[in-house]
Short mmCIF file of C-alpha atoms in Angstrom, two decimals:
data_model
loop_
_atom_site.label_atom_id
_atom_site.label_comp_id
_atom_site.label_asym_id
_atom_site.label_seq_id
_atom_site.Cartn_x
_atom_site.Cartn_y
_atom_site.Cartn_z
CA MET A 259 0.00 0.00 0.00
CA ALA A 260 1.43 3.37 -1.04
CA SER A 261 1.64 6.32 1.29
CA THR A 262 3.28 9.73 1.31
CA PRO A 263 6.48 10.20 3.35
CA PRO A 264 5.81 12.19 6.52
CA THR A 265 8.13 15.02 5.54
CA SER A 266 8.82 16.63 2.17
CA ALA A 267 11.56 18.85 0.81
CA SER A 268 11.49 22.39 -0.46
CA GLU A 269 11.85 22.87 -4.22
CA THR A 270 13.70 26.13 -3.68
CA SER A 271 16.60 25.03 -1.47
CA ALA A 272 19.30 22.42 -2.05
CA LEU A 273 18.94 19.17 -0.15
CA LYS A 274 21.81 18.77 2.32
CA ILE A 275 23.04 15.18 2.23
CA VAL A 276 25.41 13.15 4.38
CA PHE A 277 26.50 10.09 2.38
CA MET A 278 27.38 6.85 4.17
CA GLY A 279 29.22 4.13 2.24
CA THR A 280 32.49 2.27 1.83
CA PRO A 281 33.20 0.07 -1.26
CA GLN A 282 33.65 0.88 -4.94
CA LEU A 283 29.94 0.44 -5.63
CA ALA A 284 29.15 3.12 -3.05
CA ALA A 285 31.86 5.39 -4.45
CA ARG A 286 30.30 5.24 -7.92
CA ILE A 287 26.87 6.11 -6.50
CA LEU A 288 28.42 9.03 -4.61
CA GLU A 289 30.18 10.16 -7.80
CA ILE A 290 26.84 10.23 -9.65
CA LEU A 291 25.33 12.18 -6.76
CA LEU A 292 28.17 14.70 -6.89
CA SER A 293 27.73 15.10 -10.66
CA ALA A 294 24.16 16.38 -10.22
CA PRO A 295 23.46 20.14 -10.20
CA GLN A 296 24.54 21.33 -6.77
CA ASP A 297 21.78 23.92 -6.62
CA HIS A 298 19.36 20.99 -6.14
CA LEU A 299 21.38 18.91 -3.71
CA ARG A 300 24.60 19.31 -1.79
CA VAL A 301 26.69 16.55 -0.24
CA VAL A 302 28.02 18.12 2.95
CA ALA A 303 29.99 15.16 4.36
CA VAL A 304 30.62 11.44 4.01
CA VAL A 305 30.79 8.71 6.62
CA THR A 306 32.86 5.64 5.76
CA ARG A 307 34.69 2.77 7.43
CA PRO A 308 38.09 3.41 9.02
CA ASP A 309 41.24 2.90 6.94
CA GLU A 310 42.16 -0.79 6.67
CA PRO A 311 45.42 -2.65 5.99
CA ARG A 312 45.59 -3.79 2.36
CA GLY A 313 48.06 -5.08 -0.17
CA ARG A 314 51.24 -7.04 0.33
CA GLY A 315 52.66 -4.54 2.80
CA LEU A 316 49.36 -4.36 4.71
CA ARG A 317 49.58 -0.58 4.79
CA LEU A 318 46.54 1.33 6.01
CA GLN A 319 44.48 2.40 3.02
CA PRO A 320 41.34 4.60 2.91
CA SER A 321 38.11 3.26 1.44
CA GLU A 322 37.06 4.13 -2.10
CA VAL A 323 34.46 6.52 -0.69
CA ALA A 324 37.09 8.25 1.47
CA LEU A 325 39.33 8.70 -1.57
CA LEU A 326 36.48 10.28 -3.52
CA ALA A 327 35.63 12.57 -0.61
CA GLU A 328 39.24 13.74 -0.53
CA ARG A 329 39.11 14.48 -4.26
CA TYR A 330 36.00 16.63 -3.78
CA HIS A 331 37.30 18.24 -0.56
CA LEU A 332 34.45 16.82 1.52
CA PRO A 333 34.69 16.14 5.26
CA ALA A 334 35.11 12.38 5.79
CA LEU A 335 34.11 10.82 9.10
CA LYS A 336 35.66 7.39 9.78
CA PRO A 337 34.24 6.27 13.13
CA ALA A 338 35.48 3.01 14.61
CA ARG A 339 32.21 2.93 16.57
CA ILE A 340 28.94 4.56 15.57
CA LYS A 341 27.01 3.99 18.80
CA THR A 342 28.72 6.87 20.59
CA VAL A 343 27.51 10.29 21.66
CA ALA A 344 30.56 11.88 20.05
CA PHE A 345 29.84 10.45 16.60
CA VAL A 346 26.11 11.20 16.70
CA THR A 347 26.83 14.77 17.83
CA GLU A 348 29.29 15.29 14.98
CA LEU A 349 26.83 13.79 12.49
CA LYS A 350 24.05 16.11 13.66
CA SER A 351 26.35 19.12 13.33
CA PHE A 352 26.02 18.90 9.53
CA ALA A 353 22.24 19.56 9.82
CA ALA A 354 21.54 17.17 6.94
CA ASP A 355 18.14 16.85 5.32
CA LEU A 356 18.93 13.28 4.24
CA LEU A 357 21.24 10.44 5.09
CA VAL A 358 21.99 8.47 1.92
CA ILE A 359 23.37 5.01 2.66
CA ALA A 360 24.97 2.62 0.15
CA GLY A 361 27.09 -0.31 1.23
CA TYR A 362 28.16 1.20 4.53
CA GLY A 363 28.59 -2.23 6.06
CA ARG A 364 27.01 -1.72 9.47
CA ILE A 365 23.50 -1.76 10.89
CA LEU A 366 22.69 1.80 11.96
CA PRO A 367 21.17 2.55 15.38
CA ASN A 368 18.12 4.76 15.72
CA ASP A 369 20.19 7.70 17.04
CA VAL A 370 21.94 7.80 13.66
CA LEU A 371 18.79 7.26 11.59
CA VAL A 372 17.00 10.23 13.17
CA ALA A 373 19.94 12.58 12.59
CA ALA A 374 18.51 13.65 9.21
CA ARG A 375 15.69 16.21 9.08
CA ILE A 376 13.66 14.36 6.45
CA MET A 377 14.69 10.69 6.37
CA PRO A 378 17.50 8.17 5.91
CA ILE A 379 17.54 6.60 2.42
CA ASN A 380 19.27 3.39 1.39
CA VAL A 381 20.34 2.25 -2.09
CA HIS A 382 19.97 -1.54 -1.88
CA THR A 383 21.24 -3.72 -4.72
CA SER A 384 18.29 -6.10 -5.02
CA LEU A 385 14.61 -6.00 -5.79
CA LEU A 386 13.32 -5.97 -2.23
CA PRO A 387 11.86 -7.79 -0.41
CA LYS A 388 14.05 -10.42 -2.11
CA PHE A 389 17.67 -10.71 -0.99
CA ARG A 390 17.75 -8.56 2.10
CA GLY A 391 21.05 -8.50 3.95
CA ALA A 392 24.77 -8.34 3.27
CA SER A 393 25.19 -10.14 -0.07
CA PRO A 394 22.21 -9.40 -2.34
CA VAL A 395 24.23 -9.41 -5.59
CA GLU A 396 25.80 -12.78 -4.83
CA GLY A 397 22.40 -14.08 -3.72
CA ALA A 398 20.68 -13.16 -6.98
CA ILE A 399 23.38 -14.85 -9.08
CA LEU A 400 23.43 -17.98 -6.91
CA ALA A 401 19.65 -18.27 -7.15
CA GLY A 402 19.73 -18.03 -10.94
CA GLU A 403 17.39 -15.03 -10.97
CA PRO A 404 16.36 -13.78 -14.44
CA GLU A 405 16.58 -10.16 -13.35
CA SER A 406 18.15 -7.94 -10.74
CA GLY A 407 17.88 -4.29 -9.82
CA VAL A 408 18.05 -1.67 -7.13
CA THR A 409 15.64 -0.49 -4.47
CA ILE A 410 15.62 3.02 -3.05
CA MET A 411 14.07 2.66 0.39
CA ARG A 412 13.51 4.56 3.61
CA VAL A 413 15.68 3.01 6.30
CA THR A 414 14.11 1.69 9.48
CA GLU A 415 15.69 -0.15 12.40
CA ARG A 416 14.79 -3.53 10.88
CA MET A 417 17.36 -4.60 8.29
CA ASP A 418 16.26 -3.75 4.73
CA ALA A 419 12.61 -3.85 5.77
CA GLY A 420 11.71 -0.18 5.26
CA PRO A 421 9.18 1.17 2.76
CA ILE A 422 10.13 1.14 -0.93
CA LEU A 423 10.45 4.57 -2.55
CA LEU A 424 11.53 3.51 -6.05
CA GLN A 425 12.79 0.43 -7.90
CA ARG A 426 14.64 -0.10 -11.17
CA LYS A 427 15.15 -3.47 -12.89
CA ILE A 428 17.67 -4.91 -15.35
CA PRO A 429 18.04 -8.40 -16.86
CA LEU A 430 20.62 -10.59 -15.18
CA ALA A 431 22.90 -11.72 -18.03
CA PRO A 432 23.97 -15.39 -18.13
CA ASP A 433 27.63 -14.37 -17.91
CA ASP A 434 27.22 -11.72 -15.18
CA THR A 435 29.69 -11.99 -12.33
CA GLN A 436 29.50 -10.34 -8.93
CA GLY A 437 31.87 -7.68 -10.25
CA SER A 438 30.05 -6.96 -13.51
CA LEU A 439 26.62 -6.91 -11.87
CA LYS A 440 27.76 -4.59 -9.08
CA ALA A 441 29.12 -2.18 -11.69
CA LYS A 442 25.77 -2.19 -13.52
CA LEU A 443 23.81 -1.76 -10.30
CA ALA A 444 26.03 1.11 -9.14
CA GLU A 445 25.11 3.02 -12.30
CA LEU A 446 21.46 2.05 -12.03
CA GLY A 447 21.36 2.88 -8.33
CA GLY A 448 23.04 6.25 -8.68
CA PHE A 449 20.58 7.51 -11.26
CA ALA A 450 17.60 5.91 -9.48
CA LEU A 451 18.69 7.84 -6.39
CA LEU A 452 18.70 11.10 -8.37
CA ASP A 453 15.21 10.30 -9.67
CA SER A 454 13.92 9.67 -6.16
CA LEU A 455 15.44 12.92 -4.88
CA ALA A 456 13.78 14.81 -7.74
CA LEU A 457 10.43 13.27 -6.78
CA LEU A 458 11.04 14.22 -3.15
CA ARG A 459 11.72 17.84 -4.07
CA ARG A 460 8.44 17.98 -6.03
CA GLY A 461 6.49 16.37 -3.19
CA GLU A 462 5.67 13.36 -5.40
CA LEU A 463 7.65 10.64 -3.64
CA THR A 464 5.46 7.85 -2.28
CA GLU A 465 6.17 4.85 -0.07
CA THR A 466 5.11 1.24 -0.64
CA GLY A 467 5.39 -1.26 2.19
CA GLN A 468 7.26 -4.51 1.57
CA ASP A 469 5.41 -7.83 1.49
CA GLU A 470 6.99 -9.76 4.36
CA ASN A 471 5.72 -13.04 2.91
CA LEU A 472 8.09 -12.57 -0.05
CA ALA A 473 11.17 -11.62 1.97
CA THR A 474 14.37 -13.64 1.53
CA TYR A 475 17.69 -13.08 3.28
CA THR A 476 21.41 -13.23 2.53
CA SER A 477 24.38 -13.49 4.89
CA PRO A 478 27.91 -12.07 4.81
CA ILE A 479 30.23 -14.00 2.49
CA ALA A 480 33.46 -15.57 3.79
CA LYS A 481 36.24 -17.47 2.04
CA GLU A 482 34.98 -20.81 3.31
CA HIS A 483 31.73 -20.29 1.41
CA ALA A 484 33.71 -20.29 -1.84
CA VAL A 485 35.07 -23.84 -1.52
CA ILE A 486 33.48 -25.85 -4.32
CA ASP A 487 31.47 -28.90 -3.32
CA TRP A 488 31.64 -31.04 -6.45
CA LYS A 489 28.66 -33.06 -5.21
CA ALA A 490 26.47 -30.07 -6.11
CA ASP A 491 24.91 -29.91 -9.56
CA ALA A 492 26.91 -28.32 -12.37
CA GLY A 493 24.51 -25.38 -12.72
CA ARG A 494 24.86 -24.47 -9.06
CA ILE A 495 28.66 -24.57 -9.27
CA GLU A 496 28.69 -22.46 -12.46
CA ARG A 497 26.59 -19.80 -10.71
CA MET A 498 28.80 -19.98 -7.63
CA VAL A 499 31.90 -19.26 -9.72
CA ARG A 500 30.26 -16.12 -11.11
CA ALA A 501 28.79 -15.04 -7.77
CA TYR A 502 32.20 -15.11 -6.07
CA ASP A 503 34.16 -13.33 -8.82
CA PRO A 504 36.18 -11.26 -7.87
CA TRP A 505 35.86 -12.10 -4.16
CA PRO A 506 36.30 -14.46 -2.44
CA ALA A 507 36.85 -16.49 -5.66
CA ALA A 508 35.53 -20.04 -6.04
CA ARG A 509 38.23 -22.53 -5.14
CA THR A 510 39.12 -26.19 -5.03
CA THR A 511 42.30 -28.26 -4.73
CA LEU A 512 44.33 -30.25 -7.23
CA GLY A 513 46.52 -32.57 -5.20
CA GLN A 514 48.11 -30.39 -2.52
CA ASP A 515 47.66 -27.15 -4.45
CA GLU A 516 44.80 -24.67 -4.16
CA LEU A 517 43.16 -23.83 -7.46
CA LEU A 518 40.98 -20.75 -8.00
CA VAL A 519 38.25 -21.25 -10.59
CA TRP A 520 37.36 -18.06 -12.46
CA ARG A 521 35.30 -19.17 -15.44
CA THR A 522 33.36 -22.30 -16.24
CA ARG A 523 30.93 -23.48 -18.88
CA LEU A 524 28.08 -25.94 -18.56
CA VAL A 525 28.49 -28.99 -20.77
CA THR A 526 24.99 -29.05 -22.21
CA TYR A 527 25.62 -31.38 -25.14
CA ARG A 528 25.77 -35.19 -25.00
CA ASP A 529 29.47 -36.08 -25.21
CA GLU A 530 30.21 -39.77 -24.93
CA SER A 531 33.95 -39.03 -24.94
CA ALA A 532 33.65 -37.01 -21.74
CA GLY A 533 34.13 -40.08 -19.61
CA SER A 534 31.92 -42.21 -17.45
CA THR A 535 29.03 -40.41 -15.79
CA ALA A 536 29.44 -42.97 -13.00
CA ALA A 537 32.71 -41.30 -11.95
CA PRO A 538 32.70 -39.72 -8.46
CA PRO A 539 31.98 -35.97 -8.26
CA GLY A 540 35.11 -33.87 -8.75
CA THR A 541 36.67 -36.31 -11.21
CA LEU A 542 38.51 -34.90 -14.24
CA VAL A 543 36.77 -36.99 -16.88
CA LYS A 544 38.32 -35.26 -19.88
CA LEU A 545 41.51 -33.22 -20.33
CA LYS A 546 41.60 -32.41 -24.07
CA PRO A 547 40.50 -30.34 -25.88
CA ALA A 548 38.60 -29.12 -22.80
CA LEU A 549 39.02 -29.73 -19.08
CA ILE A 550 35.76 -31.31 -17.92
CA VAL A 551 34.78 -32.17 -14.35
CA LYS A 552 32.07 -34.55 -13.20
CA CYS A 553 29.66 -32.89 -10.75
CA GLY A 554 26.95 -34.33 -8.53
CA GLU A 555 24.67 -33.83 -11.49
CA GLY A 556 26.01 -32.86 -14.91
CA LEU A 557 29.41 -31.92 -16.29
CA LEU A 558 31.29 -28.64 -16.03
CA GLU A 559 34.09 -27.33 -18.23
CA LEU A 560 36.81 -25.35 -16.48
CA VAL A 561 37.63 -22.38 -18.73
CA GLU A 562 39.88 -20.13 -16.64
CA VAL A 563 41.78 -21.02 -13.46
CA GLN A 564 44.60 -19.76 -11.26
CA ALA A 565 47.12 -21.68 -9.18
CA SER A 566 48.55 -20.21 -5.98
CA GLY A 567 51.10 -17.53 -6.77
CA ARG A 568 50.35 -17.64 -10.50
CA ARG A 569 48.33 -15.47 -12.85
CA ARG A 570 44.88 -16.29 -14.18
CA MET A 571 45.06 -18.39 -17.33
CA ALA A 572 43.06 -20.59 -19.66
CA ALA A 573 42.54 -24.03 -18.16
CA ALA A 574 44.16 -25.63 -21.22
CA ASP A 575 47.31 -23.53 -20.67
CA PHE A 576 47.30 -24.40 -16.98
CA MET A 577 47.23 -28.14 -17.75
CA ARG A 578 49.99 -27.90 -20.34
CA GLY A 579 53.16 -29.30 -18.81
CA ARG A 580 51.38 -30.77 -15.79
CA ARG A 581 51.34 -34.51 -15.27
CA VAL A 582 47.65 -34.91 -14.59
CA ALA A 583 45.71 -37.90 -15.85
CA GLU A 584 42.04 -38.41 -16.44
CA GLY A 585 40.42 -39.80 -13.32
CA VAL A 586 42.16 -37.44 -10.90
CA ARG A 587 39.72 -35.88 -8.43
CA LEU A 588 39.54 -32.22 -7.50
CA GLY A 589 38.85 -31.22 -3.92
CA GLU A 590 40.35 -34.29 -2.26
#
């Protein structure tokens, strides 16, 4: 059921926005926001995660959002804890009309949510109420969804359960990876956000409650989730490889060596030369001209892989020079 937000914006003054986000996806949304006419909106500060050790030297590095804020000479708050009087006081000092949140990475307490005069808005990378939570992009790919999209929503204390303000959809391509889909959704989300802010300024923004019966949830992704279980069906593993590219990267073992799997292809044709379908899951049933693995159900061709300490390469190039015979099992 649609309703009108309790507070509206003036068409004559610029909306003052505090942006909260951390990863590259959030940085692209912020960049789109900053490219809009600043007489209509004005980003007055950003809030992002503290600098983290990265790279081989584990040197402290700012987030992508912090780097963008520095480029635009915006104040950047990097609180280690957000449930403090000091942080909330500093946040309120910007007298923001809106908090805009995209991939911040923390659940926000009510003291933070009420810091904006009008409302807190989230750019969520799924078609809510599906795929609430920390990994909506990965969730959509893993589920084999035909489409994806973004939801602009008013934030409430319940995770991703607030009223929907606007949604935009795109087809989910059969070769989309986590990385490619996030890039598409960052663009889609940035411009959907601008559209919703324009509606707010005109007093035309409406809210639609989410259907709780349709809600699904995702959890944070860890490296252990990316270990391939060859007993799964080939379609599930193919989607897993795409969902975890670029991070944490689907992985298995070949002998004692870890092997990252970057690209695969379903073997959809009947190929009698591909080896016995009675072979145990994880078995390399064919090595030439393609590297084919027996799964719990179906066959999967490995297209691009990476050994520890090596670059990504075609599976055929990886196998060249290695003494591996048909019948060897991955993941043992």
